[in-house]
Short mmCIF file of C-alpha atoms and ligand atoms in Angstrom, two decimals:
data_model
loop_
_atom_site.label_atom_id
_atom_site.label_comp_id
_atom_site.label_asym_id
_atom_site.label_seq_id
_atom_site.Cartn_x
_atom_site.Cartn_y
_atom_site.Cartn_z
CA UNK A 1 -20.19 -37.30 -2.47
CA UNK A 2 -22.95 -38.26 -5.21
CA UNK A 3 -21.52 -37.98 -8.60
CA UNK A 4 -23.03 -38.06 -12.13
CA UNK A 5 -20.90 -38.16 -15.61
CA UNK A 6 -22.37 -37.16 -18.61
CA UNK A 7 -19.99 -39.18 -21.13
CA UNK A 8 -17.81 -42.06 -19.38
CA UNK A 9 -14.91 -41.95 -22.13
CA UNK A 10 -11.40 -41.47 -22.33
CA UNK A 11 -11.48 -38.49 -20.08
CA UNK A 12 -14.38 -39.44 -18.32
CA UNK A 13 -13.77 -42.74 -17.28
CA UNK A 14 -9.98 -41.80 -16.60
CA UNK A 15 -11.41 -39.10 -14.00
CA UNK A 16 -14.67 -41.54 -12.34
CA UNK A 17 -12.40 -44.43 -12.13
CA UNK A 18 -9.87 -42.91 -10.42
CA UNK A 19 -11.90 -41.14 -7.84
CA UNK A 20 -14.07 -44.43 -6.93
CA UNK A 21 -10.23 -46.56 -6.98
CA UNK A 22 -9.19 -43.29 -4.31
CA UNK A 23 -12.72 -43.49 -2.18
CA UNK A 24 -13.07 -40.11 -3.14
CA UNK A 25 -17.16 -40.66 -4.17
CA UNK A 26 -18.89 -42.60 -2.33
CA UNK A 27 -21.87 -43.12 -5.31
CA UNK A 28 -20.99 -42.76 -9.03
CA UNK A 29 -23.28 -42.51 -11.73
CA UNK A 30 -22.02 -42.83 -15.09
CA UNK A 31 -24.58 -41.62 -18.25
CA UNK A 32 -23.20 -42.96 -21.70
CA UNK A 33 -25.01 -44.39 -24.47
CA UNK A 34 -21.79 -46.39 -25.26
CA UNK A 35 -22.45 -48.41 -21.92
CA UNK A 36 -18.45 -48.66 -21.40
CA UNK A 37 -17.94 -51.58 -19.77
CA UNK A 38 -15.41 -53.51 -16.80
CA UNK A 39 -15.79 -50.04 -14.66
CA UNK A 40 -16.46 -49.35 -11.56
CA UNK A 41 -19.30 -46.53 -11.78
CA UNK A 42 -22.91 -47.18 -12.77
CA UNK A 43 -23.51 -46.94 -16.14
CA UNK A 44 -26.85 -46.00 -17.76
CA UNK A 45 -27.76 -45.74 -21.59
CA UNK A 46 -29.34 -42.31 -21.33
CA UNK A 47 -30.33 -39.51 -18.74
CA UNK A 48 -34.18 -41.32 -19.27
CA UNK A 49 -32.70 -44.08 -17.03
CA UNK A 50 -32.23 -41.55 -14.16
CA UNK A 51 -34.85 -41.73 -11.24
CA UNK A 52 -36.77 -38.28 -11.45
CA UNK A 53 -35.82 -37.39 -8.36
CA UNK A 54 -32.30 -38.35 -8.25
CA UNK A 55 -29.82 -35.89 -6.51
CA UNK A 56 -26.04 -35.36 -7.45
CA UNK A 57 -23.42 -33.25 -5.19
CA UNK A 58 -21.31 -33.06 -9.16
CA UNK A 59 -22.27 -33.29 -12.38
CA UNK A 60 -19.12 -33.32 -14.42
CA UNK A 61 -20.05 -32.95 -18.51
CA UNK A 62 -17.13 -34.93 -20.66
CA UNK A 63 -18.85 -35.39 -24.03
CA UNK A 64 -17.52 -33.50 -27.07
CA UNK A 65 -18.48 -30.42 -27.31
CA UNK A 66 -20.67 -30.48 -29.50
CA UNK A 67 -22.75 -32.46 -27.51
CA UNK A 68 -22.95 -30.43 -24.53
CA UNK A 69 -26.22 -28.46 -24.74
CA UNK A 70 -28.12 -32.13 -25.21
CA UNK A 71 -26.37 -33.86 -23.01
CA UNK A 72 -27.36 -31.59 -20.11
CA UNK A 73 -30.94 -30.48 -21.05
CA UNK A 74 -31.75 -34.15 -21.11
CA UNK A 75 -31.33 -34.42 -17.50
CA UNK A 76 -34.31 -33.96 -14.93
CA UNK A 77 -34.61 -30.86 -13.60
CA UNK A 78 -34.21 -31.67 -9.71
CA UNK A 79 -31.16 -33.07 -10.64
CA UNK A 80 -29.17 -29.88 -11.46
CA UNK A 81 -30.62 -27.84 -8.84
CA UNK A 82 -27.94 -26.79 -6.03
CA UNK A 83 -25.34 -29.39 -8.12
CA UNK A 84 -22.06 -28.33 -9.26
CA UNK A 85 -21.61 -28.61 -12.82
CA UNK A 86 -18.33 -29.16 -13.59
CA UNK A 87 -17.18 -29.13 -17.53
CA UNK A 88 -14.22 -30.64 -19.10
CA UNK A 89 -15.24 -29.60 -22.68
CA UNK A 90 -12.54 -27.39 -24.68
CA UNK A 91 -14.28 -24.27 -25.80
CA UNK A 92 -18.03 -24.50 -24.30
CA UNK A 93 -18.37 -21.07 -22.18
CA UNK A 94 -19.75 -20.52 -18.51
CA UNK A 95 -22.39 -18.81 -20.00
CA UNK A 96 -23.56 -21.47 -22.63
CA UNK A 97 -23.42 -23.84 -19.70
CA UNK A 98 -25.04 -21.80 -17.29
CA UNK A 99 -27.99 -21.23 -19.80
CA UNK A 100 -28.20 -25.16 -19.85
CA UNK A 101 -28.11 -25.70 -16.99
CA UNK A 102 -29.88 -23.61 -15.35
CA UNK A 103 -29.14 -20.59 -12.24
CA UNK A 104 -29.79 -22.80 -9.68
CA UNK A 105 -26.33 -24.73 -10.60
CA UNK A 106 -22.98 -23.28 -9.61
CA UNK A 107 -20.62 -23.74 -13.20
CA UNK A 108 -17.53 -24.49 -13.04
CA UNK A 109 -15.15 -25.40 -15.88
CA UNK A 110 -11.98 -28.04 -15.91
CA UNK A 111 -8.92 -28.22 -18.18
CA UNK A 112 -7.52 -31.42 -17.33
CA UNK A 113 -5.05 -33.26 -19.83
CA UNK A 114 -4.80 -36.72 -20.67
CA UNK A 115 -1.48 -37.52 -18.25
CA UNK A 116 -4.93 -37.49 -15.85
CA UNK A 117 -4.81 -41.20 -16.88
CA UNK A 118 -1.80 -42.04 -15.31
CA UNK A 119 -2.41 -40.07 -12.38
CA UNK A 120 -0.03 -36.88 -13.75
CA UNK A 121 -2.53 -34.85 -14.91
CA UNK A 122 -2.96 -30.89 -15.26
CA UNK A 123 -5.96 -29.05 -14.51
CA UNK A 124 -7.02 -25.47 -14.85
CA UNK A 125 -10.13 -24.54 -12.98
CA UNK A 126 -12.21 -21.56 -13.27
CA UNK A 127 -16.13 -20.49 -12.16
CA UNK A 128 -17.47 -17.16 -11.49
CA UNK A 129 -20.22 -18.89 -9.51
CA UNK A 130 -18.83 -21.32 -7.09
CA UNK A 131 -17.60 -19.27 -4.53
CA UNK A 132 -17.84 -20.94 -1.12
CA UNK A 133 -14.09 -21.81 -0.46
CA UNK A 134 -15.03 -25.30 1.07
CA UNK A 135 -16.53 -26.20 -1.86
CA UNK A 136 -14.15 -25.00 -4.63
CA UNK A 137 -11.17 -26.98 -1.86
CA UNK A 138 -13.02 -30.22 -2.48
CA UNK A 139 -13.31 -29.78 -6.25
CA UNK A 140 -9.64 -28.83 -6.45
CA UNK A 141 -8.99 -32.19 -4.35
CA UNK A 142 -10.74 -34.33 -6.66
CA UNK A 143 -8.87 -33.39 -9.90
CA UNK A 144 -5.24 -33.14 -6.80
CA UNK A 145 -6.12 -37.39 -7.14
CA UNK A 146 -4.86 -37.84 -10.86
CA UNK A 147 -2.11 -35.03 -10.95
CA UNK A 148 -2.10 -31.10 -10.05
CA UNK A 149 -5.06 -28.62 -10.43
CA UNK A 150 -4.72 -24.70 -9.89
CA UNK A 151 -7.74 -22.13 -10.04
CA UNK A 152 -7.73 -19.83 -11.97
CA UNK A 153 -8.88 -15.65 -11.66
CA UNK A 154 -10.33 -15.08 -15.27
CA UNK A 155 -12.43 -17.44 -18.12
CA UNK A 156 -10.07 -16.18 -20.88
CA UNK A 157 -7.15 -18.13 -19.08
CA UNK A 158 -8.45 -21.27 -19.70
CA UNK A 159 -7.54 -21.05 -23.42
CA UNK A 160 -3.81 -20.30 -22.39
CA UNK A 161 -4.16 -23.54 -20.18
CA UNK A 162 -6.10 -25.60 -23.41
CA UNK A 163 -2.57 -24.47 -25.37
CA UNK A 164 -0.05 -25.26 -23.07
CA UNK A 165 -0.99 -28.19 -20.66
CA UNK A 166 -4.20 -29.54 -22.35
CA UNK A 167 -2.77 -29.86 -25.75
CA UNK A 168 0.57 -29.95 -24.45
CA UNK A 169 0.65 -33.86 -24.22
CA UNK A 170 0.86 -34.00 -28.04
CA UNK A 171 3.71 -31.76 -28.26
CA UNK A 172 5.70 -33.93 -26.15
CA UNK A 173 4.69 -37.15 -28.02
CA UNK A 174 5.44 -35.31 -31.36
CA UNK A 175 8.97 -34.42 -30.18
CA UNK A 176 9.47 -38.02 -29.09
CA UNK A 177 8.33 -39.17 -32.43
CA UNK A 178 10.80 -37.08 -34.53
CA UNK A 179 13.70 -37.89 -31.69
CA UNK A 180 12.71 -41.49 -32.16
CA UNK A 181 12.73 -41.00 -36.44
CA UNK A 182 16.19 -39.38 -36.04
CA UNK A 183 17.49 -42.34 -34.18
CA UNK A 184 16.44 -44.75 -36.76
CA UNK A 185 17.86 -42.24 -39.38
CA UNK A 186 20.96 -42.36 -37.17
CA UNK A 187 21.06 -46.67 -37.79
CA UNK A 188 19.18 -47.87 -34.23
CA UNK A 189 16.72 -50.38 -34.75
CA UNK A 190 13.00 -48.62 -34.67
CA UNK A 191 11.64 -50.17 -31.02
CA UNK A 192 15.40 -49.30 -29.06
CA UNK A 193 14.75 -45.50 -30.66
CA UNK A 194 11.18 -45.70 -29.72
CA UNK A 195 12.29 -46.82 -26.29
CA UNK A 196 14.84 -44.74 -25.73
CA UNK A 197 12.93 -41.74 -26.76
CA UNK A 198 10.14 -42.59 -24.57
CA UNK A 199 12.59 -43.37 -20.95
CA UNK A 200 14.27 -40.12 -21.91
CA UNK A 201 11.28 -37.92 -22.04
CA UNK A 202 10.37 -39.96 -18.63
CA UNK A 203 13.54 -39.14 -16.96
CA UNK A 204 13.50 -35.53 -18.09
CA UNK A 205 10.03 -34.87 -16.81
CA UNK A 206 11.07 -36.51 -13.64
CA UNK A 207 13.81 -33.93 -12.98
CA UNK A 208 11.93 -30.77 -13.92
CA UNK A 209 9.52 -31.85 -11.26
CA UNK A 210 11.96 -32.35 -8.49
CA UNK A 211 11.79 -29.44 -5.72
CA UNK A 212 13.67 -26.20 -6.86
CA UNK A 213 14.43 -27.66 -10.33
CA UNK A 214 14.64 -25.48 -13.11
CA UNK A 215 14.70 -25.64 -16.72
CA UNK A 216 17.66 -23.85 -17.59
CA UNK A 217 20.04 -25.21 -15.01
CA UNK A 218 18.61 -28.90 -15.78
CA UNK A 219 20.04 -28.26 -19.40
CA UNK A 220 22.70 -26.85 -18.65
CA UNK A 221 23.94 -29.99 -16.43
CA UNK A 222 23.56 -31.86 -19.34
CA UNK A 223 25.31 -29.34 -21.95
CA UNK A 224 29.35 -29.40 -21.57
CA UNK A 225 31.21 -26.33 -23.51
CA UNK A 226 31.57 -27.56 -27.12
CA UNK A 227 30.05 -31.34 -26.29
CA UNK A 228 27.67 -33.11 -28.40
CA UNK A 229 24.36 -31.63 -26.61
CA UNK A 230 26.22 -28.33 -27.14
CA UNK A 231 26.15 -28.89 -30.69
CA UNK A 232 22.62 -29.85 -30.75
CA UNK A 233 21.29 -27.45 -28.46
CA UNK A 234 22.79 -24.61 -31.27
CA UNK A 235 20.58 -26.25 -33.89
CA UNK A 236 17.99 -25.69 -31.77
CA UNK A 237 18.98 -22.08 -30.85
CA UNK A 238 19.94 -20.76 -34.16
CA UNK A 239 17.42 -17.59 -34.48
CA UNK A 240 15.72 -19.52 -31.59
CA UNK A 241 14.22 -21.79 -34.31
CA UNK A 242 12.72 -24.33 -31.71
CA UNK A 243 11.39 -21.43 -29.09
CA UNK A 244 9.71 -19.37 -32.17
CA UNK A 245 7.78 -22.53 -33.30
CA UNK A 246 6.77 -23.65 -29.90
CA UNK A 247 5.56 -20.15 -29.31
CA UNK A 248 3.45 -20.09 -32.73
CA UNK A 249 1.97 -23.51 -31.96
CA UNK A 250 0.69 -22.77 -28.91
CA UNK A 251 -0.88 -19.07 -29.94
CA UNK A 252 -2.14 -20.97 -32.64
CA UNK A 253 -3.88 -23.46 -30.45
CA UNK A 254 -5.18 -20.63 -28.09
CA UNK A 255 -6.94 -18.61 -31.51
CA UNK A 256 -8.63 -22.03 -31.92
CA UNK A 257 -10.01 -22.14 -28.29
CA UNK A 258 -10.90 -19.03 -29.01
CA UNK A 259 -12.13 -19.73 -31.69
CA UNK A 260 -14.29 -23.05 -30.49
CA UNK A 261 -15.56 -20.68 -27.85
CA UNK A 262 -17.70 -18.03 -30.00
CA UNK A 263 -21.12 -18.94 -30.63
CA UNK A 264 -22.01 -20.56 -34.11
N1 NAP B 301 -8.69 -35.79 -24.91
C1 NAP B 301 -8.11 -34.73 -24.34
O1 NAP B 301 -6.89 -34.51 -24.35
C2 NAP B 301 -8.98 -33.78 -23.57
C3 NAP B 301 -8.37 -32.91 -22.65
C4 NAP B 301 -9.20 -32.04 -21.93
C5 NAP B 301 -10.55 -32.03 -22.18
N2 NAP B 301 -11.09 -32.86 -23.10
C6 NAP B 301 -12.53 -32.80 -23.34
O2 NAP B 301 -13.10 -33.98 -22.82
C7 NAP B 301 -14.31 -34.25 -23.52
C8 NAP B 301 -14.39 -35.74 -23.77
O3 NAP B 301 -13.27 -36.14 -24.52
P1 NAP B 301 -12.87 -37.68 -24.62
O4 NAP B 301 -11.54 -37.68 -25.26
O5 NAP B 301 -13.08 -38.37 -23.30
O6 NAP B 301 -14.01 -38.16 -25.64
P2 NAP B 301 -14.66 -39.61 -25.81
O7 NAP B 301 -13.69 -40.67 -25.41
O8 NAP B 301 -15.28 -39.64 -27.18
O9 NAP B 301 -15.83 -39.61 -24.71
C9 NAP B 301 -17.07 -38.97 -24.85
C10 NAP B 301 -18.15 -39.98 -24.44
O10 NAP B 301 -19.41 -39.32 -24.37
C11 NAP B 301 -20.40 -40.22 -24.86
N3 NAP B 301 -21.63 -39.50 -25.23
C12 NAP B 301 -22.02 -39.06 -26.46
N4 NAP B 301 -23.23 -38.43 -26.38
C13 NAP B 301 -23.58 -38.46 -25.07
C14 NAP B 301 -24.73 -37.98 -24.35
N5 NAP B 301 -25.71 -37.30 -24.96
N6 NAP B 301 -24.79 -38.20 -23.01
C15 NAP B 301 -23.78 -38.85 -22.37
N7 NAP B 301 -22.69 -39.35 -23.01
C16 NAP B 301 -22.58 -39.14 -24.34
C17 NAP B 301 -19.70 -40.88 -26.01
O11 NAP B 301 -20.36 -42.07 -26.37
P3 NAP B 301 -20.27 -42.56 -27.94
O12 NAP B 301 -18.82 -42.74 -28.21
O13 NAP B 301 -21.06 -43.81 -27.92
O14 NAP B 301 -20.86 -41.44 -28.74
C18 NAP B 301 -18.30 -41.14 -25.42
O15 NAP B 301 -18.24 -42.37 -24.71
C19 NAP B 301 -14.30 -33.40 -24.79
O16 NAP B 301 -15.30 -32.40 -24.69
C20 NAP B 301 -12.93 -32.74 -24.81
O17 NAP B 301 -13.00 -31.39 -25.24
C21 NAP B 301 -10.34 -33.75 -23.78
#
């Protein structure tokens, strides 16, 4: 498989790298006017570089957002023809891509999250116009290399999946943060809270993963009738403080994919 990136950064890079380290492309072409160097792909300064004629199986878009329109406009026609356009930008529409891209490209956009950097990544995928099932397995296989990825039936799902696994990652290093701060406030030295906060959201995430784990019973194991998590676990619980907030965070960060999604 022939692959171009528009924007080789953070995401980018994390995705390319891993699917040259995996054999998964055989030719990657990476477009950034950063030039990001030690990596594996080709990089080129701008889409000028490309030869006129060149042909990509995947075009996967990873600049901001803002960015987007440019980014793919500036690349030479022949190039986008029959190619799968694949998007990782939060907010920018089939539509909006489509128009940039052209008909003769099937769209498709990708949620992934940054765990995709340590290979235990997320990703929702959705088009309305890549439909041959071959096609849409090989895509799904690609993002499978740096974690899970799941298709999904409608656009407006995608901002569900931006609030709750591609924003997600923040949440989780918030909570260690303030579980770290209330281990210092509790007298252990700053790096053993930092550490211990860290290995324990580690070991947590490795159990809910486990076959047939789930959440509740996972808690339970650690909760005994009127123990110390017990007496946590009701801080957390009173009025369902903690389950309220989460819930308001993440409908707040699904108004603002929403709201990155309307046209401006
Ligand atoms: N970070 C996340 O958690 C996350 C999760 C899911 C999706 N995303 C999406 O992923 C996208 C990229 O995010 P990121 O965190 O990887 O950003 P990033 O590290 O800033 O990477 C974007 C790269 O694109 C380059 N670039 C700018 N203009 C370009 C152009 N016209 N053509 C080609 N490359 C260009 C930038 O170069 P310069 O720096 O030199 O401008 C930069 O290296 C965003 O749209 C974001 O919505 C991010």
């Amino acid at each position: 498989m022939n692959v171009l990136f528009l924007g080789y950064g953070k995401m980018g890079s994390a995705l390319g790298e891993a699917w040259l380290s995996n054999g998964l492309v055989k030719r990657l072409v990476a477009v950034d006017p950063g030039r990001p160097q030690g990596v594996k792909a080709e990089v080129l300064g701008s889409a000028a570089e490309l030869d006129e004629t060149s042909a990509f199986d995947l075009i996967v878009v990873a600049v901001k957002p803002a960015l987007a329109r440019e980014a793919i406009v500036a690349l030479p026609q022949p190039s986008l023809d029959g190619a799968i356009v694949v998007s990782i930008m939060a907010g920018v529409t089939c539509a909006e891509l489509s128009a940039a891209a052209g008909l003769r490209a099937a769209v498709v956009r990708a949620m992934p999250n940054t765990p995709v950097m340590v290979n235990q990544g997320c990703t929702g995928l959705f088009s309305a116009t890549l439909e041959d099932p071959a096609r849409r397995k090989s895509l799904q296989t690609l993002f499978e290399a740096v974690g899970i990825a799941v298709w999904l039936e409608r656009e407006a799902q995608l901002d569900a999946v931006t609030a709750i696994s591609g924003s997600g990652p923040a949440y989780y290093h918030l909570f260690s943060e303030a579980l770290a701060d209330a281990g210092i406030a509790l007298g252990l030295p700053a790096e053993l809270a930092r550490k211990l906060a860290a290995q324990t959201a580690r070991g947590a995430a490795e159990l809910q993963v486990q076959p047939q784990a789930d959440f509740i019973t996972l808690r339970q194991t650690v909760t005994s009738p009127n123990g110390t998590t017990a007496a946590a676990i009701a801080e957390f619980e009173t009025e369902e403080k903690l389950r309220q907030l989460v819930k308001k965070a993440a409908q707040a960060a699904r108004d603002r994919s929403i709201e990155l999604s309307q046209p401006s």
